[in-house]
PDB file of C-alpha atoms in Angstrom:
ATOM      1  CA  MET A  11      58.214  28.404   3.534  1.00 54.00           C
ATOM      2  CA  LYS A  12      61.415  27.407   5.210  1.00 55.00           C
ATOM      3  CA  SER A  13      61.331  30.578   7.373  1.00 59.00           C
ATOM      4  CA  ILE A  14      57.811  29.621   8.537  1.00 54.00           C
ATOM      5  CA  TYR A  15      58.994  26.224   9.778  1.00 53.00           C
ATOM      6  CA  ILE A  16      61.965  27.808  11.562  1.00 56.00           C
ATOM      7  CA  TYR A  17      59.641  30.400  13.109  1.00 53.00           C
ATOM      8  CA  CYS A  18      57.298  27.679  14.408  1.00 55.00           C
ATOM      9  CA  PHE A  19      60.135  25.682  15.916  1.00 55.00           C
ATOM     10  CA  SER A  20      61.675  28.811  17.471  1.00 57.00           C
ATOM     11  CA  LEU A  21      58.268  29.662  19.020  1.00 53.00           C
ATOM     12  CA  LEU A  22      57.973  26.218  20.531  1.00 53.00           C
ATOM     13  CA  LEU A  23      61.485  26.389  21.875  1.00 54.00           C
ATOM     14  CA  LEU A  24      60.802  29.832  23.436  1.00 52.00           C
ATOM     15  CA  LEU A  25      57.603  28.460  25.074  1.00 50.00           C
ATOM     16  CA  ALA A  26      59.581  25.529  26.479  1.00 48.00           C
ATOM     17  CA  VAL A  27      62.195  27.783  28.061  1.00 47.00           C
ATOM     18  CA  SER A  28      59.740  30.342  29.380  1.00 47.00           C
ATOM     19  CA  SER A  29      57.300  27.799  30.818  1.00 45.00           C
ATOM     20  CA  GLU A  30      60.085  26.023  32.688  1.00 46.00           C
ATOM     21  CA  SER A  31      61.345  29.334  33.957  1.00 45.00           C
ATOM     22  CA  VAL A  32      57.891  30.389  35.248  1.00 40.00           C
ATOM     23  CA  TYR A  33      57.369  27.009  36.858  1.00 41.00           C
ATOM     24  CA  ALA A  34      60.731  27.298  38.636  1.00 42.00           C
ATOM     25  CA  GLN A  35      59.944  30.704  40.053  1.00 44.00           C
ATOM     26  CA  LYS A  36      56.419  29.804  41.331  1.00 45.00           C
ATOM     27  CA  LYS A  37      55.555  27.396  44.006  1.00 46.00           C
ATOM     28  CA  VAL A  38      53.085  25.153  42.147  1.00 45.00           C
ATOM     29  CA  GLU A  39      51.140  22.404  43.818  1.00 49.00           C
ATOM     30  CA  PRO A  40      51.801  19.055  42.150  1.00 50.00           C
ATOM     31  CA  THR A  41      49.034  17.740  39.896  1.00 56.00           C
ATOM     32  CA  ALA A  42      48.059  14.221  38.804  1.00 58.00           C
ATOM     33  CA  LEU A  43      50.349  14.746  35.791  1.00 60.00           C
ATOM     34  CA  ASP A  44      53.273  15.525  37.982  1.00 58.00           C
ATOM     35  CA  THR A  45      52.731  12.513  40.321  1.00 58.00           C
ATOM     36  CA  ALA A  46      52.072  10.082  37.488  1.00 65.00           C
ATOM     37  CA  LYS A  47      53.704   6.656  37.695  1.00 79.00           C
ATOM     38  CA  LEU A  48      57.123   6.236  36.135  1.00 87.00           C
ATOM     39  CA  TYR A  49      56.025   4.161  33.098  1.00 89.00           C
ATOM     40  CA  ASN A  50      53.041   5.368  31.061  1.00 86.00           C
ATOM     41  CA  GLY A  51      52.762   2.870  28.244  1.00 90.00           C
ATOM     42  CA  VAL A  52      53.835   2.642  24.573  1.00 95.00           C
ATOM     43  CA  LEU A  53      52.655   4.338  21.431  1.00 95.00           C
ATOM     44  CA  ILE A  54      52.987   3.141  17.891  1.00 97.00           C
ATOM     45  CA  GLY A  55      52.580   5.773  15.204  1.00 97.00           C
ATOM     46  CA  THR A  56      52.873   6.244  11.436  1.00 97.00           C
ATOM     47  CA  ASP A  57      53.574   9.413   9.498  1.00 96.00           C
ATOM     48  CA  LEU A  58      50.842  10.311   6.991  1.00 94.00           C
ATOM     49  CA  TRP A  59      52.417  13.429   5.471  1.00 91.00           C
ATOM     50  CA  ASN A  60      55.193  11.874   3.324  1.00 91.00           C
ATOM     51  CA  PRO A  61      53.197   8.934   1.837  1.00 91.00           C
ATOM     52  CA  VAL A  62      50.393  11.363   0.827  1.00 90.00           C
ATOM     53  CA  ALA A  63      53.002  13.748  -0.694  1.00 87.00           C
ATOM     54  CA  GLY A  64      54.500  10.931  -2.661  1.00 86.00           C
ATOM     55  CA  ALA A  65      51.080   9.815  -3.953  1.00 86.00           C
ATOM     56  CA  LEU A  66      50.347  13.325  -5.090  1.00 86.00           C
ATOM     57  CA  GLY A  67      53.449  13.474  -7.279  1.00 82.00           C
ATOM     58  CA  ASN A  68      56.254  14.491  -4.888  1.00 85.00           C
ATOM     59  CA  ALA A  69      59.711  13.522  -6.138  1.00 86.00           C
ATOM     60  CA  TYR A  70      60.296  11.426  -3.051  1.00 86.00           C
ATOM     61  CA  SER A  71      58.202   9.598  -0.507  1.00 89.00           C
ATOM     62  CA  ALA A  72      58.715   7.785   2.823  1.00 93.00           C
ATOM     63  CA  TYR A  73      56.841   5.180   4.911  1.00 96.00           C
ATOM     64  CA  GLU A  74      57.578   5.244   8.586  1.00 97.00           C
ATOM     65  CA  LEU A  75      56.733   3.490  11.815  1.00 97.00           C
ATOM     66  CA  ASP A  76      57.444   5.079  15.208  1.00 97.00           C
ATOM     67  CA  LEU A  77      57.751   3.312  18.599  1.00 97.00           C
ATOM     68  CA  GLU A  78      57.648   5.591  21.616  1.00 97.00           C
ATOM     69  CA  ALA A  79      57.595   4.883  25.412  1.00 96.00           C
ATOM     70  CA  GLY A  80      56.305   7.333  27.991  1.00 91.00           C
ATOM     71  CA  PHE A  81      57.873   8.045  31.395  1.00 93.00           C
ATOM     72  CA  LYS A  82      56.308  10.441  33.987  1.00 85.00           C
ATOM     73  CA  THR A  83      54.223  11.944  31.122  1.00 84.00           C
ATOM     74  CA  LYS A  84      57.173  14.041  30.296  1.00 90.00           C
ATOM     75  CA  TYR A  85      59.926  12.012  28.728  1.00 94.00           C
ATOM     76  CA  PHE A  86      59.341   9.938  25.566  1.00 95.00           C
ATOM     77  CA  PRO A  87      62.250   7.900  24.142  1.00 97.00           C
ATOM     78  CA  VAL A  88      61.618   7.253  20.433  1.00 98.00           C
ATOM     79  CA  ILE A  89      62.693   4.828  17.770  1.00 98.00           C
ATOM     80  CA  GLU A  90      61.685   5.757  14.157  1.00 98.00           C
ATOM     81  CA  LEU A  91      62.138   3.225  11.358  1.00 98.00           C
ATOM     82  CA  GLY A  92      61.130   3.624   7.729  1.00 97.00           C
ATOM     83  CA  VAL A  93      61.804   3.147   4.054  1.00 97.00           C
ATOM     84  CA  SER A  94      62.021   5.773   1.363  1.00 96.00           C
ATOM     85  CA  LYS A  95      62.558   6.175  -2.371  1.00 92.00           C
ATOM     86  CA  SER A  96      63.025   9.080  -4.771  1.00 93.00           C
ATOM     87  CA  ASN A  97      62.958  10.050  -8.467  1.00 92.00           C
ATOM     88  CA  ILE A  98      64.488  13.477  -9.059  1.00 89.00           C
ATOM     89  CA  THR A  99      65.396  15.184 -12.343  1.00 87.00           C
ATOM     90  CA  ASP A 100      67.835  18.077 -12.279  1.00 81.00           C
ATOM     91  CA  ASP A 101      67.972  21.099 -14.511  1.00 77.00           C
ATOM     92  CA  TYR A 102      70.235  19.286 -17.000  1.00 74.00           C
ATOM     93  CA  GLY A 103      67.772  16.421 -17.541  1.00 78.00           C
ATOM     94  CA  SER A 104      69.736  13.801 -15.481  1.00 85.00           C
ATOM     95  CA  THR A 105      67.546  11.513 -13.337  1.00 90.00           C
ATOM     96  CA  PHE A 106      68.434  10.432  -9.844  1.00 93.00           C
ATOM     97  CA  SER A 107      66.511   7.247  -8.860  1.00 93.00           C
ATOM     98  CA  GLY A 108      66.894   6.345  -5.203  1.00 93.00           C
ATOM     99  CA  LYS A 109      65.978   2.681  -4.632  1.00 92.00           C
ATOM    100  CA  LEU A 110      63.626   1.790  -1.739  1.00 94.00           C
ATOM    101  CA  ALA A 111      66.008   1.952   1.229  1.00 97.00           C
ATOM    102  CA  PRO A 112      65.746   1.773   5.046  1.00 97.00           C
ATOM    103  CA  TYR A 113      66.515   4.538   7.531  1.00 98.00           C
ATOM    104  CA  GLY A 114      66.399   4.890  11.294  1.00 98.00           C
ATOM    105  CA  ARG A 115      66.373   7.502  13.986  1.00 98.00           C
ATOM    106  CA  ILE A 116      66.679   7.336  17.722  1.00 98.00           C
ATOM    107  CA  GLY A 117      66.040  10.141  20.206  1.00 98.00           C
ATOM    108  CA  ILE A 118      63.774  11.610  22.848  1.00 97.00           C
ATOM    109  CA  ASN A 119      60.873  14.068  23.236  1.00 96.00           C
ATOM    110  CA  TYR A 120      60.291  16.229  26.219  1.00 95.00           C
ATOM    111  CA  ALA A 121      56.716  17.494  26.971  1.00 93.00           C
ATOM    112  CA  PHE A 122      56.916  21.066  28.400  1.00 88.00           C
ATOM    113  CA  MET A 123      53.252  22.115  28.184  1.00 85.00           C
ATOM    114  CA  ARG A 124      50.829  19.374  29.255  1.00 83.00           C
ATOM    115  CA  SER A 125      47.175  18.712  29.852  1.00 80.00           C
ATOM    116  CA  VAL A 126      45.317  15.431  30.044  1.00 73.00           C
ATOM    117  CA  GLY A 127      45.771  13.676  26.729  1.00 74.00           C
ATOM    118  CA  SER A 128      47.691  16.397  24.944  1.00 86.00           C
ATOM    119  CA  PHE A 129      51.053  18.254  25.113  1.00 90.00           C
ATOM    120  CA  ALA A 130      53.544  20.423  23.285  1.00 93.00           C
ATOM    121  CA  TYR A 131      57.078  19.101  23.058  1.00 95.00           C
ATOM    122  CA  ILE A 132      60.650  19.540  21.890  1.00 95.00           C
ATOM    123  CA  GLY A 133      62.982  16.731  20.973  1.00 96.00           C
ATOM    124  CA  ALA A 134      66.184  15.484  19.364  1.00 97.00           C
ATOM    125  CA  ARG A 135      67.102  12.708  16.990  1.00 98.00           C
ATOM    126  CA  LEU A 136      70.154  10.963  15.487  1.00 98.00           C
ATOM    127  CA  GLY A 137      69.514   9.407  12.093  1.00 98.00           C
ATOM    128  CA  TYR A 138      71.271   7.024   9.697  1.00 98.00           C
ATOM    129  CA  SER A 139      70.670   5.445   6.317  1.00 98.00           C
ATOM    130  CA  SER A 140      72.565   3.125   3.945  1.00 97.00           C
ATOM    131  CA  PHE A 141      71.196   3.141   0.376  1.00 97.00           C
ATOM    132  CA  GLN A 142      71.742   2.650  -3.366  1.00 96.00           C
ATOM    133  CA  TYR A 143      70.774   4.819  -6.374  1.00 95.00           C
ATOM    134  CA  ASP A 144      71.038   5.075 -10.146  1.00 95.00           C
ATOM    135  CA  VAL A 145      71.845   8.190 -12.150  1.00 92.00           C
ATOM    136  CA  THR A 146      70.559   8.063 -15.767  1.00 90.00           C
ATOM    137  CA  ASN A 147      70.107  10.325 -18.749  1.00 85.00           C
ATOM    138  CA  MET A 148      73.477  12.043 -18.204  1.00 78.00           C
ATOM    139  CA  GLN A 149      75.187  13.453 -21.269  1.00 71.00           C
ATOM    140  CA  LEU A 150      78.913  12.881 -21.587  1.00 67.00           C
ATOM    141  CA  SER A 151      80.974  15.204 -23.833  1.00 64.00           C
ATOM    142  CA  ASN A 152      83.983  13.982 -25.720  1.00 63.00           C
ATOM    143  CA  GLY A 153      85.467  17.462 -25.431  1.00 60.00           C
ATOM    144  CA  TYR A 154      87.102  17.670 -28.924  1.00 60.00           C
ATOM    145  CA  TRP A 155      84.148  17.113 -31.198  1.00 60.00           C
ATOM    146  CA  LYS A 156      81.706  18.673 -28.734  1.00 62.00           C
ATOM    147  CA  GLU A 157      79.374  15.702 -29.187  1.00 60.00           C
ATOM    148  CA  TYR A 158      77.404  14.185 -26.356  1.00 64.00           C
ATOM    149  CA  SER A 159      76.642  10.602 -25.646  1.00 64.00           C
ATOM    150  CA  PRO A 160      74.265   9.078 -23.009  1.00 72.00           C
ATOM    151  CA  TYR A 161      75.940   7.897 -19.769  1.00 79.00           C
ATOM    152  CA  LYS A 162      74.574   6.293 -16.642  1.00 88.00           C
ATOM    153  CA  LEU A 163      75.646   5.040 -13.227  1.00 91.00           C
ATOM    154  CA  ILE A 164      73.922   1.928 -11.750  1.00 93.00           C
ATOM    155  CA  ASN A 165      73.820   0.724  -8.169  1.00 94.00           C
ATOM    156  CA  GLU A 166      75.913   3.514  -6.624  1.00 95.00           C
ATOM    157  CA  LYS A 167      76.282   2.940  -2.850  1.00 96.00           C
ATOM    158  CA  SER A 168      76.211   5.549  -0.101  1.00 97.00           C
ATOM    159  CA  ASN A 169      75.384   6.221   3.537  1.00 97.00           C
ATOM    160  CA  ALA A 170      74.618   9.229   5.601  1.00 98.00           C
ATOM    161  CA  ALA A 171      74.217  10.375   9.216  1.00 98.00           C
ATOM    162  CA  TRP A 172      72.447  13.444  10.606  1.00 98.00           C
ATOM    163  CA  SER A 173      70.822  15.020  13.652  1.00 98.00           C
ATOM    164  CA  GLU A 174      67.462  16.656  14.162  1.00 98.00           C
ATOM    165  CA  LEU A 175      65.875  19.224  16.504  1.00 96.00           C
ATOM    166  CA  ILE A 176      62.131  18.883  16.779  1.00 96.00           C
ATOM    167  CA  GLY A 177      59.172  20.873  18.011  1.00 94.00           C
ATOM    168  CA  GLY A 178      55.675  19.560  17.907  1.00 93.00           C
ATOM    169  CA  LEU A 179      52.074  19.241  19.245  1.00 93.00           C
ATOM    170  CA  ARG A 180      50.064  16.101  20.076  1.00 94.00           C
ATOM    171  CA  VAL A 181      46.428  15.668  21.081  1.00 93.00           C
ATOM    172  CA  ASN A 182      44.159  12.821  22.093  1.00 92.00           C
ATOM    173  CA  LEU A 183      41.452  12.309  19.491  1.00 91.00           C
ATOM    174  CA  THR A 184      39.497   9.599  21.231  1.00 90.00           C
ATOM    175  CA  GLY A 185      40.264   6.704  23.501  1.00 89.00           C
ATOM    176  CA  ARG A 186      43.719   5.353  22.605  1.00 92.00           C
ATOM    177  CA  ILE A 187      44.030   7.338  19.322  1.00 95.00           C
ATOM    178  CA  TYR A 188      46.396  10.363  19.196  1.00 95.00           C
ATOM    179  CA  MET A 189      47.492  12.630  16.352  1.00 95.00           C
ATOM    180  CA  GLY A 190      50.134  15.362  16.102  1.00 93.00           C
ATOM    181  CA  TRP A 191      52.409  17.287  13.828  1.00 92.00           C
ATOM    182  CA  SER A 192      56.114  18.225  14.179  1.00 93.00           C
ATOM    183  CA  VAL A 193      58.598  20.611  12.581  1.00 93.00           C
ATOM    184  CA  ARG A 194      62.078  19.211  12.173  1.00 95.00           C
ATOM    185  CA  LEU A 195      65.312  21.097  11.582  1.00 95.00           C
ATOM    186  CA  LYS A 196      67.887  18.672  10.161  1.00 97.00           C
ATOM    187  CA  PHE A 197      71.659  18.942  10.263  1.00 97.00           C
ATOM    188  CA  LEU A 198      73.678  16.713   7.907  1.00 97.00           C
ATOM    189  CA  SER A 199      76.763  15.159   9.676  1.00 96.00           C
ATOM    190  CA  LYS A 200      78.242  13.117   6.839  1.00 96.00           C
ATOM    191  CA  VAL A 201      77.300  11.664   3.468  1.00 97.00           C
ATOM    192  CA  LYS A 202      79.389   9.231   1.480  1.00 96.00           C
ATOM    193  CA  GLU A 203      80.253  10.274  -2.091  1.00 93.00           C
ATOM    194  CA  THR A 204      81.285   7.704  -4.665  1.00 90.00           C
ATOM    195  CA  ALA A 205      84.124   8.139  -7.111  1.00 88.00           C
ATOM    196  CA  ASN A 206      81.645   9.195  -9.804  1.00 87.00           C
ATOM    197  CA  SER A 207      78.721  10.895  -8.124  1.00 90.00           C
ATOM    198  CA  THR A 208      77.034  12.489  -5.100  1.00 92.00           C
ATOM    199  CA  PRO A 209      73.621  11.285  -3.945  1.00 94.00           C
ATOM    200  CA  ALA A 210      70.842  13.841  -4.613  1.00 93.00           C
ATOM    201  CA  TYR A 211      68.491  12.441  -1.907  1.00 95.00           C
ATOM    202  CA  ILE A 212      69.065  10.729   1.450  1.00 96.00           C
ATOM    203  CA  PRO A 213      66.320   8.436   2.824  1.00 96.00           C
ATOM    204  CA  GLY A 214      64.849   9.766   6.055  1.00 95.00           C
ATOM    205  CA  TYR A 215      66.657  13.121   5.619  1.00 96.00           C
ATOM    206  CA  GLY A 216      65.601  14.667   2.315  1.00 92.00           C
ATOM    207  CA  LYS A 217      67.472  16.453  -0.448  1.00 91.00           C
ATOM    208  CA  ASN A 218      71.237  16.434  -0.116  1.00 93.00           C
ATOM    209  CA  ALA A 219      71.592  20.152  -0.053  1.00 88.00           C
ATOM    210  CA  GLY A 220      73.210  20.798   3.342  1.00 90.00           C
ATOM    211  CA  ASN A 221      71.054  21.496   6.416  1.00 93.00           C
ATOM    212  CA  THR A 222      67.334  21.308   5.728  1.00 93.00           C
ATOM    213  CA  TYR A 223      63.913  21.022   7.339  1.00 90.00           C
ATOM    214  CA  GLY A 224      60.779  18.878   7.197  1.00 91.00           C
ATOM    215  CA  ILE A 225      57.361  18.322   8.701  1.00 90.00           C
ATOM    216  CA  GLN A 226      55.486  15.230   9.757  1.00 94.00           C
ATOM    217  CA  TYR A 227      51.820  14.504  10.572  1.00 94.00           C
ATOM    218  CA  THR A 228      51.564  11.359  12.629  1.00 95.00           C
ATOM    219  CA  VAL A 229      48.762   9.194  14.001  1.00 96.00           C
ATOM    220  CA  TYR A 230      49.390   7.076  17.113  1.00 96.00           C
ATOM    221  CA  TYR A 231      47.771   4.157  18.931  1.00 96.00           C
ATOM    222  CA  LYS A 232      48.542   3.789  22.631  1.00 93.00           C
ATOM    223  CA  PHE A 233      48.938   0.462  24.311  1.00 91.00           C
TER     224      PHE A 233
END
């Protein structure tokens, strides 16, 4: 599954490079899209994929609100704010419970294939989250007697930073309503470990297992 996401992103990136190369080599008459005014309005969106996944039993879920401005129908600065929680059990029976915590991302999208009301784009983000978690149902061995006793960690504090490369599509459904999906390749920059534990999940990023990926399905309203 991961290879499919990477393939989709690579295809979008290839289309972006090739389309810009073709445009540069040809003398193309400017269109209404090319001569659009500098500022093209604001969109507010929300991701539907992760809340639905959480409701269907996924180990973690997120609730996100996106604010995006449009310039020249090409450039879209973005702020993404959300909250996320998790409940993960490892192979040893220990449970990682990530408390509802905020996260944020800032970045930009660039539309490289456009038509009226729809476009394909690539983008980049910088993300950060500060959060708390509990680790329960751990079994602590005394070593000598080889007996185990329950052990837990409460209110462990951590923070993390990461970057993302994004490829996606967006279409106009009707009037001011838009929808789209995106593939995200995520690169972990840093994550704080405590003296006793390492967080298993990072809000807004996903599982703490090095570089990862994700998808989003977002609905927008344009002002």
